[in-house]
CSV table of C-alpha atoms in Angstrom, one decimal:
chain,number,residue,atom,x,y,z
A,1435,MET,CA,108.6,31.3,139.5
A,1436,GLU,CA,109.8,32.8,136.3
A,1437,THR,CA,109.5,31.0,133.3
A,1438,THR,CA,112.9,30.9,132.3
A,1439,GLN,CA,112.8,27.1,130.2
A,1440,ARG,CA,111.5,27.3,126.5
A,1441,GLN,CA,108.5,25.9,126.5
A,1442,THR,CA,107.5,23.7,123.4
A,1443,TYR,CA,104.3,24.3,122.7
A,1444,LEU,CA,105.6,27.9,121.9
A,1445,ASP,CA,107.5,26.3,119.0
A,1446,TRP,CA,104.9,24.2,118.1
A,1447,LEU,CA,102.4,26.8,118.1
A,1448,ARG,CA,104.3,29.3,115.8
A,1449,ILE,CA,105.2,26.5,113.5
A,1450,LEU,CA,101.7,26.5,113.0
A,1451,SER,CA,101.2,29.5,112.7
A,1452,ILE,CA,103.5,29.8,109.9
A,1453,LEU,CA,102.4,27.2,108.4
A,1454,GLY,CA,98.1,28.8,108.1
A,1455,VAL,CA,101.1,31.4,106.9
A,1456,LEU,CA,101.2,29.7,104.0
A,1457,PHE,CA,97.5,28.5,103.0
A,1458,PHE,CA,96.2,31.6,104.3
A,1459,HIS,CA,98.8,33.4,101.4
A,1460,SER,CA,98.0,29.5,98.5
A,1461,ALA,CA,94.5,31.2,98.5
A,1462,MET,CA,94.4,34.9,97.8
A,1463,PRO,CA,95.1,34.6,93.5
A,1464,PHE,CA,91.0,32.7,94.5
A,1465,ASP,CA,89.3,34.8,97.0
A,1466,THR,CA,86.8,36.7,95.4
A,1467,GLY,CA,89.2,39.8,96.6
A,1468,ASP,CA,90.1,42.8,95.2
A,1469,TRP,CA,93.5,42.9,94.8
A,1470,TRP,CA,96.2,40.3,94.9
A,1471,HIS,CA,99.8,40.5,93.7
A,1472,ILE,CA,97.9,37.5,91.3
A,1473,LYS,CA,94.6,36.7,90.6
A,1474,ASN,CA,93.5,34.2,89.4
A,1475,LYS,CA,90.6,34.6,86.2
A,1476,GLU,CA,87.9,32.6,88.9
A,1477,THR,CA,87.5,33.5,92.2
A,1478,SER,CA,85.8,31.6,94.9
A,1479,ASN,CA,83.2,32.4,97.6
A,1480,LEU,CA,84.2,29.9,99.6
A,1481,MET,CA,88.2,30.3,99.6
A,1482,SER,CA,87.1,34.2,99.7
A,1483,GLU,CA,85.6,32.6,103.9
A,1484,VAL,CA,88.8,30.4,104.3
A,1485,VAL,CA,90.5,33.4,103.4
A,1486,PHE,CA,88.4,35.1,106.1
A,1487,PHE,CA,88.6,33.1,109.5
A,1488,MET,CA,92.7,33.2,109.4
A,1489,HIS,CA,92.8,36.7,108.8
A,1490,LEU,CA,90.7,37.0,112.0
A,1491,VAL,CA,92.9,34.8,113.6
A,1492,ARG,CA,96.3,33.7,112.3
A,1493,MET,CA,98.8,37.4,112.3
A,1494,PRO,CA,97.0,37.8,116.0
A,1495,LEU,CA,98.4,34.3,117.1
A,1496,LEU,CA,101.8,35.2,115.8
A,1497,PHE,CA,102.6,38.3,117.5
A,1498,PHE,CA,101.2,36.9,120.9
A,1499,ILE,CA,104.4,34.1,119.9
A,1500,SER,CA,106.4,36.4,119.3
A,1501,GLY,CA,105.9,38.0,122.7
A,1502,THR,CA,106.9,35.4,124.7
A,1503,VAL,CA,109.9,34.8,123.1
A,1504,SER,CA,110.9,38.3,123.3
A,1505,TYR,CA,110.4,37.8,126.7
A,1506,TYR,CA,113.2,34.4,126.2
A,1507,MET,CA,115.6,37.3,124.4
A,1508,MET,CA,115.5,39.4,127.3
A,1509,GLN,CA,117.0,36.9,129.4
A,1510,LYS,CA,119.6,37.7,131.5
A,1511,ARG,CA,120.8,40.4,128.6
A,1512,SER,CA,119.9,44.1,129.3
A,1513,SER,CA,118.0,46.9,127.0
A,1514,LEU,CA,121.2,47.3,124.6
A,1515,ASN,CA,122.1,44.2,124.5
A,1516,PHE,CA,118.1,42.7,123.8
A,1517,ILE,CA,118.4,46.1,120.6
A,1518,GLY,CA,121.4,44.8,118.8
A,1519,LEU,CA,119.9,41.7,118.9
A,1520,ARG,CA,117.3,41.7,117.5
A,1521,PHE,CA,119.0,44.1,115.0
A,1522,ARG,CA,120.6,41.0,113.8
A,1523,ARG,CA,117.3,38.8,113.5
A,1524,LEU,CA,115.0,41.6,111.8
A,1525,PHE,CA,116.3,44.4,111.3
A,1526,ILE,CA,119.3,42.3,108.7
A,1527,PRO,CA,117.3,40.3,107.8
A,1528,LEU,CA,114.4,43.0,107.0
A,1529,LEU,CA,116.6,44.9,104.6
A,1530,VAL,CA,117.4,41.4,102.9
A,1531,GLY,CA,114.4,40.9,102.3
A,1532,MET,CA,113.0,44.4,100.8
A,1533,PHE,CA,116.5,43.8,98.4
A,1534,ILE,CA,116.9,40.7,97.6
A,1535,VAL,CA,114.0,38.6,98.1
A,1536,VAL,CA,110.6,41.4,97.7
A,1537,PRO,CA,111.2,42.9,94.7
A,1538,PRO,CA,111.3,39.2,92.1
A,1539,GLN,CA,106.9,39.4,93.9
A,1540,ILE,CA,106.5,43.4,92.7
A,1541,TYR,CA,108.0,42.4,89.4
A,1542,MET,CA,105.5,39.4,88.4
A,1543,GLU,CA,102.7,41.3,89.7
A,1544,ARG,CA,104.4,44.3,86.7
A,1545,VAL,CA,104.4,41.2,83.7
A,1546,ALA,CA,100.9,39.9,85.0
A,1547,ASN,CA,99.4,43.8,84.0
A,1548,GLY,CA,101.5,44.0,81.5
A,1549,PHE,CA,105.4,45.2,81.5
A,1550,LYS,CA,108.0,44.0,79.4
A,1551,GLY,CA,111.3,44.3,80.6
A,1552,SER,CA,113.4,42.0,81.7
A,1553,PHE,CA,113.8,41.3,85.9
A,1554,TRP,CA,117.8,43.6,85.9
A,1555,ASP,CA,115.5,46.3,83.7
A,1556,PHE,CA,113.3,46.4,86.3
A,1557,TYR,CA,115.2,45.6,89.1
A,1558,PRO,CA,116.6,49.8,89.2
A,1559,SER,CA,113.6,51.1,89.9
A,1560,VAL,CA,114.2,49.8,93.4
A,1561,PHE,CA,116.8,52.5,93.9
A,1562,ASN,CA,114.5,54.6,93.5
A,1563,PHE,CA,113.0,54.6,97.1
A,1564,VAL,CA,109.1,55.2,96.1
A,1565,PRO,CA,106.7,52.9,98.0
A,1566,TYR,CA,105.1,50.1,96.8
A,1567,PRO,CA,102.4,50.1,94.6
A,1568,LYS,CA,103.3,53.5,92.8
A,1569,GLY,CA,106.8,52.3,92.5
A,1570,SER,CA,109.1,48.7,93.4
A,1571,PHE,CA,110.7,49.3,96.9
A,1572,SER,CA,108.3,47.9,99.5
A,1573,TRP,CA,108.8,45.3,102.5
A,1574,HIS,CA,105.2,43.5,101.9
A,1575,HIS,CA,105.1,40.1,103.9
A,1576,LEU,CA,107.5,41.5,106.0
A,1577,TRP,CA,105.7,44.4,107.6
A,1578,PHE,CA,105.6,41.6,110.3
A,1579,ILE,CA,109.2,42.1,111.1
A,1580,ALA,CA,109.2,45.7,111.0
A,1581,TYR,CA,106.4,45.5,113.9
A,1582,LEU,CA,107.5,43.4,115.6
A,1583,PHE,CA,111.7,45.7,115.6
A,1584,ILE,CA,109.2,49.0,116.3
A,1585,TYR,CA,108.1,47.0,118.9
A,1586,ASP,CA,110.7,45.6,120.9
A,1587,LEU,CA,113.1,48.6,119.7
A,1588,VAL,CA,110.4,51.2,121.8
A,1589,PHE,CA,109.3,48.2,124.9
A,1590,ALA,CA,113.6,47.5,125.3
A,1591,PRO,CA,113.7,49.4,128.3
A,1592,VAL,CA,110.2,48.2,129.9
A,1593,PHE,CA,110.5,44.2,128.7
A,1594,ALA,CA,113.9,44.6,131.3
A,1595,TRP,CA,112.0,45.6,134.0
A,1596,LEU,CA,109.5,43.2,133.4
A,1597,VAL,CA,112.4,40.8,133.5
A,1598,SER,CA,114.1,42.1,136.4
A,1599,PRO,CA,114.4,41.3,140.0
A,1600,THR,CA,112.9,45.1,140.9
A,1601,SER,CA,109.7,43.8,139.2
A,1602,GLU,CA,108.4,41.0,141.1
A,1603,GLY,CA,105.8,42.9,142.7
A,1604,PHE,CA,104.2,43.4,139.2
A,1605,ARG,CA,104.5,40.6,138.3
A,1606,ASN,CA,103.0,39.5,142.0
A,1607,LYS,CA,99.9,41.8,140.6
A,1608,LEU,CA,99.3,39.6,137.4
A,1609,ALA,CA,98.8,36.9,139.4
A,1610,VAL,CA,95.6,38.5,140.7
A,1611,LEU,CA,93.7,37.8,136.9
A,1612,ALA,CA,94.7,34.3,137.1
A,1613,SER,CA,91.9,32.9,139.0
A,1614,GLY,CA,88.6,32.1,137.5
A,1615,LYS,CA,88.2,33.5,133.6
A,1616,LEU,CA,89.6,37.0,135.0
A,1617,VAL,CA,92.7,36.0,132.4
A,1618,TYR,CA,90.8,37.1,129.8
A,1619,LEU,CA,90.2,40.7,130.9
A,1620,LEU,CA,93.3,40.7,129.3
A,1621,ALA,CA,91.9,40.7,125.7
A,1622,LEU,CA,89.6,44.3,126.7
A,1623,PRO,CA,92.3,47.4,125.3
A,1624,GLY,CA,92.3,45.2,122.1
A,1625,ILE,CA,88.8,44.8,121.8
A,1626,ILE,CA,87.6,47.7,122.0
A,1627,TRP,CA,90.3,49.1,120.0
A,1628,TYR,CA,89.7,47.6,117.5
A,1629,ALA,CA,85.9,48.2,117.5
A,1630,LEU,CA,86.6,51.6,117.9
A,1631,LEU,CA,89.0,52.6,115.8
A,1632,SER,CA,89.5,49.3,113.0
A,1633,TRP,CA,86.8,50.7,109.9
A,1634,LYS,CA,88.4,54.6,110.3
A,1635,LEU,CA,91.0,53.7,109.7
A,1636,PRO,CA,91.8,50.6,107.5
A,1637,GLU,CA,94.9,47.7,108.4
A,1638,THR,CA,97.8,49.1,104.9
A,1639,ASN,CA,100.1,47.4,106.9
A,1640,ASP,CA,102.8,50.8,106.0
A,1641,LEU,CA,103.3,52.1,109.2
A,1642,ALA,CA,102.7,55.4,108.3
A,1643,HIS,CA,99.0,54.9,107.9
A,1644,ASP,CA,98.6,51.9,110.1
A,1645,GLY,CA,97.6,53.1,113.4
A,1646,CYS,CA,94.4,51.6,114.8
A,1647,TYR,CA,95.7,47.7,114.0
A,1648,PHE,CA,99.8,48.5,115.4
A,1649,VAL,CA,98.4,49.2,118.4
A,1650,TYR,CA,96.3,46.6,117.9
A,1651,TRP,CA,99.4,44.0,117.2
A,1652,LEU,CA,101.3,45.5,119.6
A,1653,LEU,CA,99.0,44.0,122.6
A,1654,PHE,CA,99.3,41.0,121.4
A,1655,VAL,CA,103.1,41.2,121.8
A,1656,LEU,CA,102.3,42.1,125.2
A,1657,VAL,CA,99.6,40.3,126.8
A,1658,GLY,CA,102.0,37.1,125.3
A,1659,PHE,CA,104.5,38.9,126.9
A,1660,PHE,CA,102.8,39.3,130.3
A,1661,CYS,CA,101.6,35.4,130.1
A,1662,ILE,CA,104.6,34.8,130.0
A,1663,LEU,CA,105.9,36.1,132.6
A,1664,GLN,CA,103.5,35.2,135.0
A,1665,PRO,CA,103.3,31.6,134.5
A,1666,LYS,CA,99.9,31.5,136.6
A,1667,LEU,CA,98.7,33.1,133.6
A,1668,MET,CA,99.6,30.3,131.1
A,1669,ASP,CA,98.2,28.1,133.3
A,1670,SER,CA,95.2,30.1,133.8
A,1671,LEU,CA,93.8,30.1,129.3
A,1672,GLU,CA,94.9,26.2,129.9
A,1673,ARG,CA,93.0,26.0,132.9
A,1674,ASN,CA,89.8,27.3,130.5
A,1675,ARG,CA,90.4,26.8,127.0
A,1676,ARG,CA,87.5,25.3,126.2
A,1677,PHE,CA,86.1,28.7,128.3
A,1678,ALA,CA,88.1,30.8,125.0
A,1679,LEU,CA,86.7,28.2,122.2
A,1680,THR,CA,83.1,28.8,123.0
A,1681,ILE,CA,84.0,32.8,122.4
A,1682,GLY,CA,86.4,32.0,119.1
A,1683,PHE,CA,83.4,29.1,117.9
A,1684,LEU,CA,80.1,31.1,119.3
A,1685,SER,CA,81.3,34.8,118.0
A,1686,PHE,CA,82.6,33.3,114.3
A,1687,MET,CA,79.1,31.7,113.9
A,1688,LEU,CA,76.7,34.1,115.1
A,1689,MET,CA,78.9,37.1,112.9
A,1690,ASN,CA,78.9,34.2,109.6
A,1691,TYR,CA,75.3,34.6,110.2
A,1692,LEU,CA,74.8,38.4,110.1
A,1693,ARG,CA,76.9,38.8,106.7
A,1694,TRP,CA,75.6,35.2,105.4
A,1695,ASN,CA,72.1,37.2,105.5
A,1696,LYS,CA,73.8,40.5,104.0
A,1697,ILE,CA,72.6,42.4,107.7
A,1698,GLU,CA,76.5,44.9,107.9
A,1699,PRO,CA,77.5,48.0,107.7
A,1700,ASP,CA,76.9,49.2,103.1
A,1701,ASN,CA,75.2,45.7,102.8
A,1702,ILE,CA,70.8,46.0,102.0
A,1703,ASN,CA,69.7,44.7,105.4
A,1704,TRP,CA,72.0,46.7,107.8
A,1705,HIS,CA,69.1,49.1,109.7
A,1706,PHE,CA,70.7,50.4,112.3
A,1707,THR,CA,72.7,53.9,112.3
A,1708,SER,CA,75.1,54.7,115.2
A,1709,GLU,CA,78.5,54.5,115.1
A,1710,PHE,CA,77.4,52.1,118.2
A,1711,ALA,CA,76.0,49.7,116.4
A,1712,TYR,CA,79.0,49.3,113.3
A,1713,ALA,CA,82.2,49.5,116.5
A,1714,THR,CA,80.1,47.4,117.5
A,1715,PHE,CA,79.5,44.7,114.6
A,1716,ARG,CA,82.9,45.5,113.7
A,1717,GLY,CA,84.4,44.5,116.8
A,1718,MET,CA,83.3,41.4,116.9
A,1719,ARG,CA,86.6,40.6,114.7
A,1720,ALA,CA,88.4,40.9,117.4
A,1721,VAL,CA,86.5,39.6,119.8
A,1722,ILE,CA,86.9,36.2,117.7
A,1723,GLY,CA,90.2,37.0,116.7
A,1724,TRP,CA,91.2,36.7,120.5
A,1725,GLY,CA,88.8,33.9,121.3
A,1726,TRP,CA,90.2,32.0,118.9
A,1727,VAL,CA,94.5,33.2,120.4
A,1728,LEU,CA,93.5,32.2,123.4
A,1729,ALA,CA,92.4,28.7,122.9
A,1730,LEU,CA,95.1,27.6,121.0
A,1731,VAL,CA,97.6,28.2,123.5
A,1732,GLY,CA,95.7,27.4,125.6
A,1733,TYR,CA,94.5,24.1,123.6
A,1734,GLY,CA,99.2,24.3,122.3
A,1735,LYS,CA,100.0,23.5,126.2
A,1736,HIS,CA,98.1,21.3,127.4
A,1737,TYR,CA,98.8,19.1,124.1
A,1738,LEU,CA,101.9,20.6,122.7
A,1739,ASN,CA,103.9,21.2,125.2
A,1740,TYR,CA,106.4,17.7,124.1
A,1741,LYS,CA,109.9,17.5,122.2
A,1742,HIS,CA,110.6,15.6,119.5
A,1743,LYS,CA,113.1,14.8,117.8
A,1744,VAL,CA,112.0,17.6,113.6
A,1745,LEU,CA,111.2,20.4,116.7
A,1746,ASN,CA,115.3,21.8,116.3
A,1747,TYR,CA,115.2,21.6,112.9
A,1748,LEU,CA,112.0,22.7,112.1
A,1749,ASN,CA,112.3,25.9,115.1
A,1750,GLN,CA,115.2,27.5,113.0
A,1751,ALA,CA,113.9,26.9,109.4
A,1752,VAL,CA,110.4,28.4,109.9
A,1753,TYR,CA,111.7,31.7,110.5
A,1754,PRO,CA,113.2,31.7,106.7
A,1755,PHE,CA,110.8,29.5,105.3
A,1756,TYR,CA,108.2,32.3,105.9
A,1757,ILE,CA,110.8,35.3,104.4
A,1758,LEU,CA,110.8,33.2,101.4
A,1759,HIS,CA,107.4,31.7,100.5
A,1760,GLN,CA,105.2,34.9,100.0
A,1761,THR,CA,107.9,35.3,96.9
A,1762,ALA,CA,108.2,31.6,95.8
A,1763,MET,CA,104.4,31.4,95.8
A,1764,VAL,CA,104.1,34.7,93.8
A,1765,ILE,CA,106.4,33.2,91.5
A,1766,ILE,CA,104.1,30.1,90.8
A,1767,ALA,CA,101.4,31.4,91.6
A,1768,TYR,CA,101.9,33.9,87.2
A,1769,TYR,CA,102.2,30.5,86.3
A,1770,VAL,CA,99.9,28.7,88.1
A,1771,VAL,CA,97.2,31.2,87.0
A,1772,GLN,CA,97.6,30.3,83.8
A,1773,ALA,CA,96.7,26.7,83.8
A,1774,PRO,CA,93.8,25.7,81.7
A,1775,ASN,CA,91.4,22.8,82.2
A,1776,GLU,CA,92.1,22.9,86.7
A,1777,SER,CA,89.9,24.3,89.1
A,1778,ILE,CA,90.6,26.4,91.9
A,1779,LEU,CA,91.3,23.7,94.3
A,1780,SER,CA,93.5,22.0,92.3
A,1781,LYS,CA,96.0,25.1,91.2
A,1782,TYR,CA,94.8,26.3,95.7
A,1783,ILE,CA,96.6,22.5,96.4
A,1784,PHE,CA,99.7,22.2,94.0
A,1785,LEU,CA,100.4,26.0,94.5
A,1786,ALA,CA,100.7,25.7,98.9
A,1787,ALA,CA,101.8,22.4,98.2
A,1788,ALA,CA,104.6,23.8,95.4
A,1789,THR,CA,105.5,27.1,97.3
A,1790,PHE,CA,106.3,24.3,100.5
A,1791,PHE,CA,109.0,22.2,98.8
A,1792,VAL,CA,110.5,25.4,97.1
A,1793,SER,CA,110.4,27.0,100.5
A,1794,VAL,CA,111.9,24.4,102.0
A,1795,LEU,CA,114.5,23.0,99.8
A,1796,ILE,CA,116.5,26.8,99.3
A,1797,TYR,CA,116.4,26.5,103.3
A,1798,HIS,CA,117.8,23.4,103.3
A,1799,LEU,CA,120.5,23.8,100.6
A,1800,LEU,CA,121.2,27.2,100.4
A,1801,ILE,CA,120.3,29.2,103.9
A,1802,ARG,CA,121.2,26.6,106.7
A,1803,PRO,CA,124.6,24.9,105.3
A,1804,TYR,CA,126.0,28.3,105.4
A,1805,ALA,CA,126.8,31.1,107.7
A,1806,LEU,CA,126.4,34.3,106.0
A,1807,MET,CA,122.7,33.4,104.9
A,1808,ARG,CA,122.1,31.9,108.3
A,1809,PHE,CA,123.1,35.6,109.2
A,1810,LEU,CA,121.4,37.7,106.0
A,1811,PHE,CA,118.1,35.6,107.3
A,1812,GLY,CA,118.6,35.7,111.0
A,1813,MET,CA,119.3,32.5,112.3
A,1814,LYS,CA,121.4,31.9,115.0
A,1815,PRO,CA,125.5,30.8,114.1
A,1816,LYS,CA,125.7,27.0,113.6
A,1817,ASP,CA,126.4,24.8,116.1
A,1818,LYS,CA,130.0,24.6,116.9
A,1819,PRO,CA,130.9,19.7,116.8
A,1820,LYS,CA,132.1,20.0,120.6
A,1821,PRO,CA,135.5,19.0,120.8
A,1822,VAL,CA,136.7,15.1,122.0
A,1823,MET,CA,138.3,14.2,123.8
A,1824,HIS,CA,141.7,11.8,122.9
A,1825,VAL,CA,142.7,9.7,125.6
A,1826,GLU,CA,146.1,7.9,125.4
A,1827,PRO,CA,147.0,4.7,126.7
A,1828,GLU,CA,148.3,4.3,129.6
A,1829,GLU,CA,146.3,7.2,131.0
A,1830,ILE,CA,143.7,4.5,130.2
A,1831,LYS,CA,145.7,1.9,131.8
A,1832,THR,CA,146.0,4.5,134.8
A,1833,VAL,CA,142.5,4.6,135.0
A,1834,VAL,CA,142.0,1.5,134.8
A,1835,VAL,CA,144.3,0.7,138.0
A,1836,LEU,CA,143.1,3.6,140.5
A,1837,SER,CA,139.6,2.1,139.7
A,1838,ALA,CA,139.9,-2.0,140.7
């Protein structure tokens, strides 16, 4: 049986994953990493642990959910129609983001590093098209949209075939993976790929030099598509959700034990020299990511598959919110990190709350009501009110007589 009706638990998971991105980015000014757009003078090792865990899980979950979204968008559409829809929903907002939304982030970073000019003194440098960080042309956090657009562009013919009746044999073969715990075999290619290449090809999000992660994210999209294509796979994830959570939890505990005791590559207690040991250690990150993502999908299907009157609003808001949130955050963070005599925790809470508040109000007041803004931010056109039929009094009398 095909799953053509949208599953509400996937919408809830999408909303929760974007909310996770908000909390993740809010922590970046305060973690001990060497770089972010705006950094607080004091940093926190504990905040870095939050960043470490969320980095392993948040984007894999978002790409998995994006795979299911592509499945639903492919229904009753040809490859060309699907590409046209993704052009409007992904490429147009990406352009808007690169020329309007992202430049203020780069400007605030330049100001934090000593730039004295106004935003309008800075803005023409965007059109030099010199890639960031040397220049001012970048997609920053919108790399996710760029990658997803390319995935859908390349795989549109494959997706069209998968949802067509001619792929029935393939869909039936996928059902074999629903027995026992075989569904988790779908995670193996991603784990192996990550283990072998992630330490040689680090994450860049710039497409050109991101060979490992570009494929790694793609595998989450494809698995998400397969799992919604064959509903028995989603049923298996729900049935085995505790197993996936156990794997994700234990692997995360083991990784932290090794890290906290400095038993990791390039640290004092790492006594292994083989590439296999290095790849195994790195591969554990992928095990954590896949374990938690598949667990969250299973638990989401079990507990979040219900409708609520606020869901439609949130589901429309979440995409523009994602596009807007980091720009709001960077601008606010520039001032927050300068606040004297405030703890890291209070700054973090204020930054997350203020970013949420500003982003939601920009969406609600300046994007949601206007057709042009909805188009530029990848939203569906506003629903037209259904016409109300006017019934003449004589027609009402006729109906009453006939019914009598």
